[in-house]
Coordinates of C-alpha atoms in Angstrom, one line a residue:
Chain Y
M1 CA -110.9 -92.5 -21.5
N2 CA -110.2 -91.8 -25.1
L3 CA -113.1 -90.0 -26.7
I4 CA -111.9 -90.7 -30.2
E5 CA -112.2 -94.4 -29.5
F6 CA -115.6 -94.1 -28.0
P7 CA -117.5 -91.4 -29.8
L8 CA -120.9 -92.7 -28.6
L9 CA -120.1 -91.7 -25.0
D10 CA -119.9 -88.1 -25.9
Q11 CA -123.5 -88.1 -27.0
T12 CA -126.1 -87.2 -24.4
S13 CA -129.2 -86.9 -26.5
S14 CA -129.3 -90.4 -27.9
N15 CA -129.9 -92.0 -24.6
S16 CA -133.6 -92.7 -24.9
V17 CA -134.7 -96.0 -26.4
I18 CA -137.1 -94.5 -29.0
S19 CA -134.6 -92.1 -30.5
T20 CA -132.0 -94.9 -30.7
T21 CA -134.3 -97.3 -32.5
L22 CA -135.3 -94.5 -34.9
N23 CA -131.7 -93.8 -35.5
D24 CA -131.1 -97.5 -36.1
L25 CA -134.0 -97.6 -38.5
S26 CA -132.8 -94.7 -40.6
N27 CA -129.3 -96.0 -40.6
W28 CA -130.5 -99.4 -41.7
S29 CA -132.7 -98.0 -44.5
R30 CA -129.8 -95.8 -45.7
L31 CA -127.2 -98.5 -45.8
S32 CA -129.5 -101.0 -47.5
S33 CA -130.6 -98.8 -50.3
L34 CA -127.5 -96.7 -51.4
W35 CA -128.5 -95.5 -54.8
P36 CA -125.3 -94.5 -56.7
L37 CA -125.2 -91.8 -59.3
L38 CA -124.2 -93.0 -62.8
Y39 CA -121.0 -91.0 -62.9
G40 CA -117.9 -92.2 -64.7
T41 CA -115.1 -90.2 -66.3
S42 CA -112.7 -92.9 -67.5
C43 CA -111.5 -96.4 -67.2
C44 CA -112.6 -97.0 -63.6
F45 CA -116.2 -96.9 -64.8
I46 CA -115.5 -100.0 -66.8
E47 CA -115.0 -101.8 -63.6
F48 CA -117.9 -100.0 -62.0
A49 CA -120.1 -101.0 -64.9
S50 CA -119.3 -104.7 -64.4
L51 CA -120.9 -104.3 -61.0
I52 CA -124.2 -103.7 -62.6
G53 CA -124.0 -106.9 -64.5
S54 CA -124.5 -110.5 -63.5
R55 CA -121.1 -111.5 -62.1
F56 CA -120.7 -109.0 -59.4
D57 CA -124.3 -107.6 -59.1
F58 CA -124.5 -104.8 -56.6
D59 CA -128.3 -105.0 -56.6
R60 CA -127.6 -107.6 -53.9
Y61 CA -126.8 -104.7 -51.6
G62 CA -129.8 -102.7 -52.9
L63 CA -127.9 -100.4 -55.2
V64 CA -129.9 -99.1 -58.1
P65 CA -128.0 -96.8 -60.4
R66 CA -129.8 -93.5 -60.9
S67 CA -129.1 -90.9 -63.6
S68 CA -130.6 -87.9 -61.8
P69 CA -128.5 -86.6 -58.9
R70 CA -131.7 -85.6 -57.0
Q71 CA -132.4 -89.3 -56.3
A72 CA -128.9 -90.5 -55.7
D73 CA -127.3 -91.1 -52.3
L74 CA -123.8 -92.1 -53.3
I75 CA -121.4 -90.9 -55.9
L76 CA -118.5 -93.1 -56.9
T77 CA -116.0 -90.8 -58.6
A78 CA -115.0 -93.4 -61.2
G79 CA -112.1 -92.1 -63.2
T80 CA -109.7 -89.2 -63.5
V81 CA -111.2 -85.8 -62.6
T82 CA -109.8 -83.0 -64.8
M83 CA -109.8 -79.3 -64.0
K84 CA -112.4 -79.0 -66.7
M85 CA -114.7 -81.6 -65.1
A86 CA -114.2 -80.3 -61.6
P87 CA -116.9 -77.6 -61.5
S88 CA -119.5 -80.0 -62.9
L89 CA -118.5 -82.7 -60.4
V90 CA -118.9 -80.2 -57.5
R91 CA -122.2 -79.1 -59.0
L92 CA -123.5 -82.7 -59.2
Y93 CA -122.4 -83.2 -55.6
E94 CA -124.3 -80.1 -54.6
Q95 CA -127.4 -81.2 -56.4
M96 CA -127.6 -84.5 -54.4
P97 CA -129.9 -84.4 -51.4
E98 CA -128.6 -85.0 -47.9
P99 CA -127.5 -87.5 -46.6
K100 CA -125.0 -88.1 -49.4
Y101 CA -121.8 -90.2 -49.5
V102 CA -118.7 -90.2 -51.7
I103 CA -116.4 -93.1 -52.6
A104 CA -113.2 -91.9 -54.2
M105 CA -112.6 -94.8 -56.6
G106 CA -109.2 -95.4 -58.1
A107 CA -105.7 -93.8 -57.7
C108 CA -106.6 -90.8 -59.9
T109 CA -109.3 -89.6 -57.6
I110 CA -107.3 -90.2 -54.5
T111 CA -104.0 -88.5 -55.4
G112 CA -104.1 -87.9 -59.1
G113 CA -102.4 -91.3 -59.6
M114 CA -100.2 -91.6 -62.6
F115 CA -101.0 -88.0 -63.5
S116 CA -99.8 -86.7 -60.2
T117 CA -96.3 -85.7 -61.3
D118 CA -96.4 -83.7 -64.5
S119 CA -100.0 -83.2 -65.6
Y120 CA -101.3 -79.7 -66.2
S121 CA -105.0 -80.6 -66.1
T122 CA -105.6 -83.3 -63.5
V123 CA -107.1 -82.6 -60.1
R124 CA -104.8 -84.1 -57.5
G125 CA -107.3 -86.0 -55.4
V126 CA -111.0 -85.5 -55.5
D127 CA -111.0 -84.6 -51.8
K128 CA -109.8 -81.2 -52.7
L129 CA -113.3 -80.6 -54.2
I130 CA -115.8 -82.7 -52.2
P131 CA -115.7 -84.5 -48.9
V132 CA -114.8 -88.2 -49.3
D133 CA -116.1 -91.0 -47.1
V134 CA -114.2 -94.0 -48.4
Y135 CA -110.9 -94.0 -50.3
L136 CA -110.7 -97.0 -52.7
P137 CA -107.2 -97.5 -54.1
G138 CA -106.3 -99.4 -57.3
C139 CA -105.7 -98.6 -60.9
P140 CA -108.4 -99.4 -61.6
P141 CA -109.8 -101.2 -58.5
K142 CA -111.3 -104.7 -59.1
P143 CA -115.1 -105.0 -58.7
E144 CA -114.4 -107.0 -55.6
A145 CA -112.6 -104.0 -54.2
V146 CA -115.6 -101.8 -54.9
I147 CA -117.8 -104.3 -53.0
D148 CA -115.2 -104.1 -50.2
A149 CA -115.5 -100.3 -50.2
L150 CA -119.3 -100.6 -50.2
T151 CA -119.3 -102.8 -47.1
K152 CA -116.9 -100.3 -45.4
L153 CA -119.3 -97.5 -46.3
R154 CA -122.2 -99.6 -45.0
K155 CA -120.3 -100.1 -41.7
K156 CA -119.7 -96.4 -41.5
I157 CA -123.4 -95.5 -42.1
S158 CA -124.5 -98.1 -39.5
R159 CA -122.5 -96.3 -36.8
E160 CA -123.9 -92.8 -37.8
I161 CA -125.8 -90.6 -35.3
V162 CA -128.6 -88.5 -36.8
E163 CA -127.7 -85.3 -34.8
D164 CA -124.2 -85.2 -36.3
R165 CA -125.7 -85.3 -39.8
T166 CA -128.2 -82.5 -39.1
L167 CA -125.4 -80.3 -37.7
S168 CA -123.3 -80.6 -40.8
Q169 CA -126.4 -80.0 -43.0
N170 CA -126.9 -76.4 -41.8
K171 CA -124.1 -74.9 -43.8
K172 CA -124.9 -72.6 -46.7
R173 CA -126.2 -74.3 -49.8
C174 CA -125.1 -73.2 -53.3
F175 CA -128.1 -72.3 -55.5
T176 CA -128.1 -72.0 -59.2
T177 CA -125.9 -69.1 -60.4
S178 CA -128.2 -66.4 -61.6
H179 CA -127.6 -66.0 -65.3
K180 CA -128.0 -62.3 -66.0
L181 CA -130.4 -62.5 -68.9
Y182 CA -131.6 -59.1 -70.2
V183 CA -133.5 -58.0 -73.2
R184 CA -131.4 -56.5 -75.9
R185 CA -132.2 -54.6 -79.0
S186 CA -132.6 -56.6 -82.2
T187 CA -129.2 -57.3 -83.8
H188 CA -130.6 -56.8 -87.3
T189 CA -130.0 -53.1 -87.2
G190 CA -127.8 -52.6 -90.3
T191 CA -125.2 -50.8 -88.2
Y192 CA -122.9 -53.7 -87.6
E193 CA -119.6 -51.9 -87.8
Q194 CA -120.6 -49.5 -85.0
E195 CA -121.6 -52.4 -82.8
L196 CA -118.2 -53.9 -83.1
L197 CA -116.4 -50.6 -82.5
Y198 CA -118.4 -49.2 -79.6
Q199 CA -119.6 -52.0 -77.3
S200 CA -122.2 -50.6 -74.9
P201 CA -120.7 -50.1 -71.4
S202 CA -123.4 -52.1 -69.6
T203 CA -122.6 -55.4 -71.4
L204 CA -118.9 -54.9 -70.7
D205 CA -119.6 -54.5 -67.0
I206 CA -121.7 -57.6 -66.6
S207 CA -119.5 -59.9 -68.6
S208 CA -116.4 -59.1 -66.5
E209 CA -118.5 -59.5 -63.3
T210 CA -119.9 -62.9 -64.3
F211 CA -116.4 -64.0 -65.4
L212 CA -115.0 -63.3 -61.9
K213 CA -117.9 -65.1 -60.3
S214 CA -118.0 -68.2 -62.4
K215 CA -114.6 -69.4 -61.3
S216 CA -114.4 -72.9 -59.9
P217 CA -115.1 -73.0 -56.1
V218 CA -111.5 -73.9 -55.4
P219 CA -109.0 -71.4 -56.8
S220 CA -106.8 -72.8 -59.5
Y221 CA -103.5 -72.3 -57.6
K222 CA -104.8 -74.7 -55.0
L223 CA -105.6 -77.3 -57.6
V224 CA -102.2 -77.3 -59.2
N225 CA -100.4 -78.3 -56.0
Chain B
M1 CA -188.6 -79.2 -14.1
I2 CA -190.3 -81.3 -16.7
I3 CA -189.1 -79.2 -19.5
D4 CA -185.6 -79.5 -18.1
R5 CA -185.9 -83.3 -18.1
V6 CA -187.2 -83.4 -21.6
E7 CA -184.4 -81.1 -22.8
V8 CA -181.8 -83.2 -21.1
E9 CA -183.3 -86.3 -22.6
T10 CA -183.3 -84.8 -26.1
I11 CA -179.8 -83.7 -25.6
N12 CA -178.8 -87.2 -24.4
S13 CA -180.5 -88.8 -27.4
F14 CA -178.9 -86.3 -29.7
S15 CA -175.5 -87.0 -28.3
K16 CA -176.2 -90.8 -28.6
L17 CA -177.2 -90.2 -32.2
E18 CA -174.0 -88.3 -32.8
L19 CA -172.0 -91.1 -31.1
L20 CA -173.7 -93.7 -33.3
K21 CA -173.0 -91.6 -36.4
E22 CA -169.3 -91.3 -35.4
V23 CA -169.1 -95.1 -34.8
Y24 CA -170.9 -95.7 -38.1
G25 CA -168.4 -93.4 -39.8
L26 CA -165.5 -95.2 -38.3
I27 CA -167.0 -98.5 -39.4
S28 CA -167.4 -97.3 -42.9
I29 CA -163.9 -96.0 -43.0
L30 CA -162.6 -99.4 -41.8
P31 CA -162.9 -101.2 -45.2
I32 CA -161.2 -98.3 -46.9
L33 CA -158.3 -98.5 -44.5
T34 CA -158.1 -102.3 -44.9
L35 CA -158.0 -101.9 -48.7
L36 CA -155.3 -99.3 -48.4
L37 CA -153.2 -101.6 -46.2
G38 CA -153.7 -104.4 -48.7
I39 CA -152.7 -102.3 -51.6
T40 CA -149.6 -101.1 -49.8
I41 CA -148.5 -104.7 -49.0
E42 CA -149.2 -105.7 -52.6
V43 CA -147.1 -102.9 -53.9
L44 CA -144.2 -103.9 -51.7
V45 CA -144.6 -107.5 -53.0
I46 CA -144.7 -106.3 -56.6
V47 CA -141.5 -104.2 -56.1
W48 CA -139.7 -107.2 -54.6
L49 CA -141.0 -109.5 -57.4
E50 CA -139.9 -107.1 -60.1
R51 CA -136.4 -106.8 -58.7
E52 CA -136.1 -110.6 -58.2
I53 CA -137.6 -111.5 -61.6
S54 CA -135.4 -109.0 -63.4
A55 CA -132.4 -110.3 -61.5
S56 CA -133.2 -113.9 -62.5
I57 CA -133.8 -112.9 -66.2
Q58 CA -130.3 -111.3 -66.2
Q59 CA -128.8 -114.2 -64.2
R60 CA -128.2 -112.1 -61.2
I61 CA -129.2 -112.7 -57.6
G62 CA -131.1 -109.6 -56.8
P63 CA -131.7 -108.0 -53.4
E64 CA -130.1 -110.3 -50.8
Y65 CA -129.1 -108.6 -47.6
A66 CA -132.1 -106.5 -46.7
G67 CA -134.2 -109.0 -44.7
P68 CA -134.6 -112.7 -45.6
L69 CA -134.3 -113.1 -49.4
G70 CA -134.2 -109.3 -49.7
L71 CA -137.9 -109.1 -48.8
L72 CA -137.5 -105.9 -46.9
Q73 CA -135.7 -104.1 -49.8
A74 CA -138.8 -102.1 -50.8
I75 CA -139.4 -101.1 -47.2
A76 CA -135.8 -100.0 -46.8
D77 CA -136.1 -97.9 -50.0
G78 CA -139.3 -96.3 -48.8
T79 CA -137.9 -95.4 -45.4
K80 CA -134.8 -94.0 -46.9
L81 CA -136.8 -91.8 -49.3
L82 CA -138.9 -90.7 -46.3
F83 CA -135.8 -89.6 -44.3
K84 CA -134.1 -87.9 -47.2
E85 CA -133.8 -84.2 -47.8
D86 CA -136.7 -82.8 -49.8
I87 CA -135.3 -80.4 -52.4
L88 CA -137.5 -77.7 -54.0
P89 CA -136.1 -76.2 -57.1
S90 CA -135.2 -72.6 -56.5
R91 CA -136.8 -71.3 -59.7
G92 CA -139.7 -73.7 -59.9
D93 CA -143.4 -73.3 -59.2
I94 CA -143.4 -74.7 -55.6
S95 CA -147.1 -75.2 -55.2
L96 CA -147.5 -77.1 -58.5
F97 CA -144.3 -79.0 -57.7
S98 CA -145.9 -80.3 -54.5
I99 CA -149.4 -80.9 -55.9
G100 CA -148.3 -82.8 -59.0
P101 CA -147.3 -86.2 -57.3
S102 CA -150.3 -86.1 -55.0
I103 CA -152.7 -85.8 -57.9
A104 CA -151.1 -88.7 -59.6
V105 CA -151.3 -90.9 -56.5
I106 CA -154.9 -90.0 -55.6
S107 CA -156.2 -90.6 -59.1
V108 CA -154.6 -94.1 -59.2
L109 CA -155.8 -94.9 -55.6
L110 CA -159.4 -93.9 -56.4
S111 CA -159.6 -96.4 -59.2
F112 CA -159.2 -99.3 -56.7
L113 CA -162.8 -98.3 -55.6
V114 CA -164.5 -100.3 -58.3
I115 CA -162.3 -103.4 -58.5
P116 CA -164.0 -106.5 -57.1
L117 CA -161.5 -108.7 -55.3
G118 CA -164.0 -111.5 -54.4
Y119 CA -167.6 -112.5 -54.7
H120 CA -169.3 -109.1 -54.1
F121 CA -166.2 -108.0 -52.2
V122 CA -166.0 -104.6 -53.7
L123 CA -165.8 -101.2 -52.1
A124 CA -168.4 -99.6 -54.4
D125 CA -170.4 -101.6 -56.9
L126 CA -171.2 -98.6 -59.1
S127 CA -173.4 -98.9 -62.2
I128 CA -170.8 -97.0 -64.2
G129 CA -168.0 -99.1 -62.8
V130 CA -165.3 -99.4 -65.4
F131 CA -166.0 -95.9 -66.8
L132 CA -165.2 -94.4 -63.5
W133 CA -161.8 -96.0 -63.8
I134 CA -161.3 -94.6 -67.3
A135 CA -162.5 -91.1 -66.2
I136 CA -160.3 -91.0 -63.1
S137 CA -157.2 -92.5 -64.7
S138 CA -157.2 -89.7 -67.2
I139 CA -156.6 -87.2 -64.3
A140 CA -153.1 -88.6 -63.7
P141 CA -151.4 -87.1 -66.8
I142 CA -152.4 -83.6 -65.4
G143 CA -150.4 -84.4 -62.3
L144 CA -147.4 -85.5 -64.5
L145 CA -147.7 -82.4 -66.6
M146 CA -147.7 -80.2 -63.5
A147 CA -144.6 -82.0 -62.2
G148 CA -142.9 -81.6 -65.5
Y149 CA -143.8 -77.9 -65.9
S150 CA -143.1 -76.8 -62.3
S151 CA -139.6 -78.3 -62.1
N152 CA -138.1 -75.5 -64.3
N153 CA -136.0 -78.1 -66.0
K154 CA -136.0 -78.9 -69.7
Y155 CA -135.8 -82.7 -69.2
S156 CA -138.7 -82.6 -66.8
F157 CA -140.8 -80.5 -69.2
L158 CA -140.1 -82.8 -72.1
G159 CA -140.9 -85.8 -70.0
G160 CA -144.2 -84.3 -68.8
L161 CA -145.2 -83.5 -72.3
R162 CA -144.4 -87.0 -73.5
A163 CA -146.3 -88.6 -70.6
A164 CA -149.4 -86.5 -71.4
A165 CA -149.2 -87.2 -75.2
Q166 CA -148.7 -90.9 -74.5
S167 CA -151.5 -91.4 -72.0
I168 CA -154.0 -89.4 -74.0
S169 CA -153.4 -91.2 -77.2
Y170 CA -153.5 -94.7 -75.6
E171 CA -156.6 -94.0 -73.6
I172 CA -158.8 -94.1 -76.6
P173 CA -158.1 -97.7 -77.8
L174 CA -158.3 -98.7 -74.1
T175 CA -161.8 -97.2 -73.8
F176 CA -163.0 -98.9 -77.0
C177 CA -161.9 -102.3 -75.6
V178 CA -163.8 -101.7 -72.4
L179 CA -166.8 -100.6 -74.4
A180 CA -166.8 -103.9 -76.3
I181 CA -166.6 -105.8 -73.1
S182 CA -169.5 -103.9 -71.6
L183 CA -171.5 -104.7 -74.7
L184 CA -170.9 -108.4 -74.2
S185 CA -172.0 -108.4 -70.6
N186 CA -174.7 -105.7 -71.0
S187 CA -173.4 -103.8 -68.1
L188 CA -170.7 -101.3 -67.0
S189 CA -170.5 -102.6 -63.5
T190 CA -167.4 -104.6 -62.8
V191 CA -169.3 -107.2 -60.7
D192 CA -171.7 -107.9 -63.6
I193 CA -168.8 -108.2 -66.0
V194 CA -167.3 -110.9 -63.9
E195 CA -170.7 -112.6 -63.4
A196 CA -171.2 -112.7 -67.1
Q197 CA -168.0 -114.7 -67.5
S198 CA -168.8 -117.3 -64.8
K199 CA -170.9 -119.7 -66.9
Y200 CA -168.5 -122.1 -68.7
G201 CA -165.5 -121.9 -66.4
F202 CA -162.3 -121.4 -68.3
F203 CA -164.0 -121.3 -71.7
G204 CA -166.4 -118.5 -70.6
W205 CA -163.6 -116.0 -70.2
N206 CA -163.9 -112.8 -72.3
I207 CA -160.4 -113.4 -73.6
W208 CA -161.8 -116.1 -76.0
R209 CA -164.7 -113.8 -77.1
Q210 CA -162.4 -110.8 -77.5
P211 CA -158.9 -111.9 -78.5
I212 CA -158.2 -108.8 -80.5
G213 CA -159.6 -106.6 -77.7
F214 CA -157.4 -108.4 -75.2
L215 CA -154.2 -107.8 -77.2
V216 CA -155.1 -104.1 -77.7
F217 CA -155.9 -103.8 -74.0
L218 CA -152.6 -105.4 -73.1
I219 CA -150.6 -103.1 -75.3
S220 CA -152.3 -99.9 -74.3
S221 CA -152.3 -100.7 -70.6
L222 CA -148.6 -101.2 -70.8
A223 CA -148.4 -97.8 -72.5
E224 CA -150.6 -96.2 -69.8
C225 CA -148.3 -97.6 -67.1
E226 CA -145.2 -96.3 -68.9
R227 CA -143.6 -99.7 -68.8
L228 CA -140.6 -100.5 -70.9
P229 CA -141.5 -100.8 -74.5
F230 CA -143.3 -97.5 -73.9
D231 CA -141.3 -95.8 -71.2
L232 CA -140.4 -92.7 -73.2
P233 CA -141.5 -90.2 -70.5
E234 CA -138.6 -91.4 -68.2
A235 CA -136.1 -92.6 -70.8
E236 CA -132.9 -92.6 -68.9
E237 CA -130.6 -92.0 -71.9
E238 CA -132.3 -89.0 -73.4
L239 CA -134.2 -87.3 -70.6
V240 CA -132.4 -87.8 -67.3
A241 CA -135.4 -89.3 -65.5
G242 CA -138.2 -87.5 -67.3
Y243 CA -140.7 -85.6 -65.2
Q244 CA -139.1 -87.1 -62.1
T245 CA -135.7 -85.5 -62.7
E246 CA -136.0 -82.7 -60.0
Y247 CA -137.9 -84.8 -57.5
S248 CA -136.0 -86.1 -54.4
G249 CA -137.0 -87.7 -51.2
I250 CA -140.6 -88.8 -50.6
K251 CA -142.0 -86.9 -53.5
Y252 CA -139.9 -89.1 -55.8
G253 CA -141.2 -92.1 -53.7
L254 CA -144.7 -91.1 -54.6
F255 CA -143.9 -91.3 -58.3
Y256 CA -142.3 -94.7 -57.7
L257 CA -145.5 -95.8 -55.9
V258 CA -147.7 -94.4 -58.7
S259 CA -145.9 -96.5 -61.3
Y260 CA -146.4 -99.8 -59.4
L261 CA -150.0 -98.9 -58.3
N262 CA -150.8 -98.3 -62.0
L263 CA -149.3 -101.6 -62.9
L264 CA -151.4 -103.3 -60.1
V265 CA -154.6 -101.5 -61.2
S266 CA -154.2 -102.5 -64.9
S267 CA -153.4 -106.1 -64.1
L268 CA -156.4 -106.3 -61.8
F269 CA -158.6 -104.8 -64.5
V270 CA -157.3 -107.4 -67.0
T271 CA -158.3 -110.1 -64.5
V272 CA -161.7 -108.6 -64.1
L273 CA -162.4 -107.8 -67.8
Y274 CA -160.8 -110.7 -69.6
L275 CA -159.7 -113.5 -67.1
G276 CA -162.9 -114.2 -65.2
G277 CA -162.2 -112.3 -62.0
W278 CA -162.7 -114.3 -58.8
N279 CA -164.1 -117.5 -60.4
F280 CA -162.2 -120.7 -60.0
S281 CA -162.6 -121.3 -63.8
I282 CA -162.1 -125.0 -64.3
P283 CA -165.1 -126.0 -66.4
Y284 CA -167.8 -128.3 -65.0
I285 CA -166.1 -128.5 -61.6
S286 CA -167.1 -126.1 -58.9
F287 CA -164.3 -125.2 -56.5
F288 CA -166.3 -126.4 -53.5
D289 CA -167.2 -129.7 -55.1
F290 CA -163.6 -130.1 -55.9
F291 CA -162.4 -129.9 -52.3
Q292 CA -165.7 -131.3 -50.8
M293 CA -166.3 -128.2 -48.7
N294 CA -169.4 -126.6 -47.5
K295 CA -170.4 -123.5 -49.5
A296 CA -172.0 -121.9 -46.4
V297 CA -168.6 -120.9 -45.1
G298 CA -168.8 -117.4 -46.4
I299 CA -165.4 -116.2 -45.2
L300 CA -163.6 -119.1 -46.8
E301 CA -165.3 -118.4 -50.1
M302 CA -164.3 -114.7 -49.9
T303 CA -160.7 -115.6 -49.1
M304 CA -160.6 -118.0 -52.0
G305 CA -162.1 -115.3 -54.3
I306 CA -159.4 -112.8 -53.2
F307 CA -156.7 -115.5 -53.6
I308 CA -157.9 -116.5 -57.1
T309 CA -158.1 -112.8 -58.3
L310 CA -154.7 -112.0 -57.0
T311 CA -153.2 -115.2 -58.6
K312 CA -154.5 -114.2 -62.0
A313 CA -153.4 -110.6 -61.5
Y314 CA -149.9 -111.8 -60.5
L315 CA -149.7 -114.0 -63.6
F316 CA -150.4 -111.0 -65.7
L317 CA -147.9 -109.0 -63.7
F318 CA -145.3 -111.6 -64.4
I319 CA -145.9 -111.3 -68.2
S320 CA -145.6 -107.5 -68.1
I321 CA -142.4 -107.7 -66.0
T322 CA -140.9 -110.2 -68.4
I323 CA -141.9 -107.9 -71.3
R324 CA -140.1 -105.0 -69.6
W325 CA -136.8 -106.9 -69.5
T326 CA -137.1 -108.3 -73.0
L327 CA -138.1 -105.6 -75.4
P328 CA -136.2 -102.4 -76.3
R329 CA -137.7 -99.0 -76.1
M330 CA -139.7 -97.5 -79.0
R331 CA -139.1 -94.1 -80.6
M332 CA -141.6 -91.3 -80.1
D333 CA -142.9 -91.4 -83.7
Q334 CA -143.2 -95.2 -83.6
L335 CA -145.2 -94.9 -80.4
L336 CA -147.7 -92.4 -81.8
N337 CA -147.9 -94.3 -85.1
L338 CA -148.8 -97.5 -83.2
G339 CA -151.3 -95.7 -81.1
W340 CA -153.2 -93.7 -83.7
K341 CA -152.7 -95.6 -86.9
F342 CA -152.8 -99.2 -85.7
L343 CA -154.5 -99.7 -82.3
L344 CA -157.2 -97.1 -82.8
P345 CA -158.6 -98.5 -86.1
I346 CA -158.2 -102.1 -84.9
S347 CA -160.1 -101.4 -81.6
L348 CA -162.8 -99.4 -83.6
G349 CA -163.2 -102.4 -85.9
N350 CA -163.4 -104.7 -82.9
L351 CA -166.1 -102.6 -81.4
L352 CA -168.0 -102.5 -84.7
L353 CA -167.8 -106.3 -85.0
T354 CA -168.9 -106.8 -81.4
T355 CA -171.8 -104.4 -81.8
S356 CA -173.1 -106.0 -85.0
F357 CA -172.9 -109.5 -83.5
Q358 CA -174.8 -108.4 -80.5
L359 CA -177.5 -106.8 -82.7
V360 CA -177.8 -110.1 -84.8
S361 CA -178.0 -112.3 -81.7
L362 CA -180.8 -110.0 -80.4

């Protein structure tokens, strides 16, 4: 028997009735209130914004746009993600509480789209940065296509098993980078030329260290290819 | 032998007493639990109503797929928030961060104590009644301030400060309106206030005797609930979500609950103070004459009282929901100007007029 086709048979722990119904309850609640993060970097967001309005209305599926990542369950990466935007996208994703889902919306966030050949600044596919649940092609995709992606994500959530999620949750979380703030002497000393010529060795040390640490999580040579 | 028997008897009677006490305690808890259950159901209904009404105002459909007509949408949201990860900010004050939302919830829940839902159907008919509500509802901003301060986030902090400033400045005109009402009915008890309006049916409502007070109460209760013309503390475009920015999971759910509980409390108080509470309110026709029913049926009377109170409260809720989706947000200086320079003098003048009329009529 092929285990890829029947992933449920591999599970031994979800046999009891109670855990199954709890699992179903949590899956149902998750899929029927997927709150998306208000995140848009370019033209795909225009299509996404029309979903908020009256013609396509994603409130029918229980989607309420939230502006704080702490309360969002879903991020639709609407629009081209540039190298400059990449660290903040990763940070926003990290700030969302588990369970969280990603829909890569539009060609730009799947492969880089029309920027994939000769751009020096585009990330070739948002899946190099964050794990993607549903790929939604189109340039930009129609609102109907977004609703299609949403129903596919809902289907995916409905087949989820809680234990799998908790296993993947146990990886190391990224906390806020510690900004090395320290008290300095007043700058109004009157000896400005000396300050310029002889920088104190301690500040030099720290600045180079933080520079090395504050690189984007994926090294830049990976992003180019 | 005899002593033993006596001892055993005393012990027996003592344990019986204890048992009785426990049973009595359980019975006295029962109405509280019933009220809590009722409140929870009402909040779920309000959330559904708000989403459907806002949808129909914007010519949308609103929640559709969660249960029939999207009725289970609020339950789905709540369950999801319960199962979500609860994030504590790594640099925040963890204890304050956890206490903040619970203080806000408890202070709002306590004010349901004095609301009469039917004829003498009230948890505690206190002689200070409405003032208990005013005193308790001013504890909530402390919880919001705690939440804003402990999140270690500039948006949260600004939101917390705004919430505190707003609710402190709008509490004063609210209190003056309540004072004027209590002067009219010579009592602070909520039951007496409703009784005083029961005489002439629809025309005996306090809204006709206190039209200015009603308007001021309406505006400042909207401000207390942080509803849309006054929702500066959680303004999405400036502060990400105000003091709720760092909250996730069920703690955010508690804040969500607080906003709707607050709305329910203030609409129930509008019903009690201005719209005649549980009275049927059609002049010269008693409800029981109207339907040719026996007044001795106490349960039926009580149910009708609850039904009428809730209908009036939901009418008021409909108005505040429509206001939310009609008016734009005010600026901070406009908000404080309205509170201190307009509502406060007007409510003071209203109080002065009411007092002098009462003195003359005496």
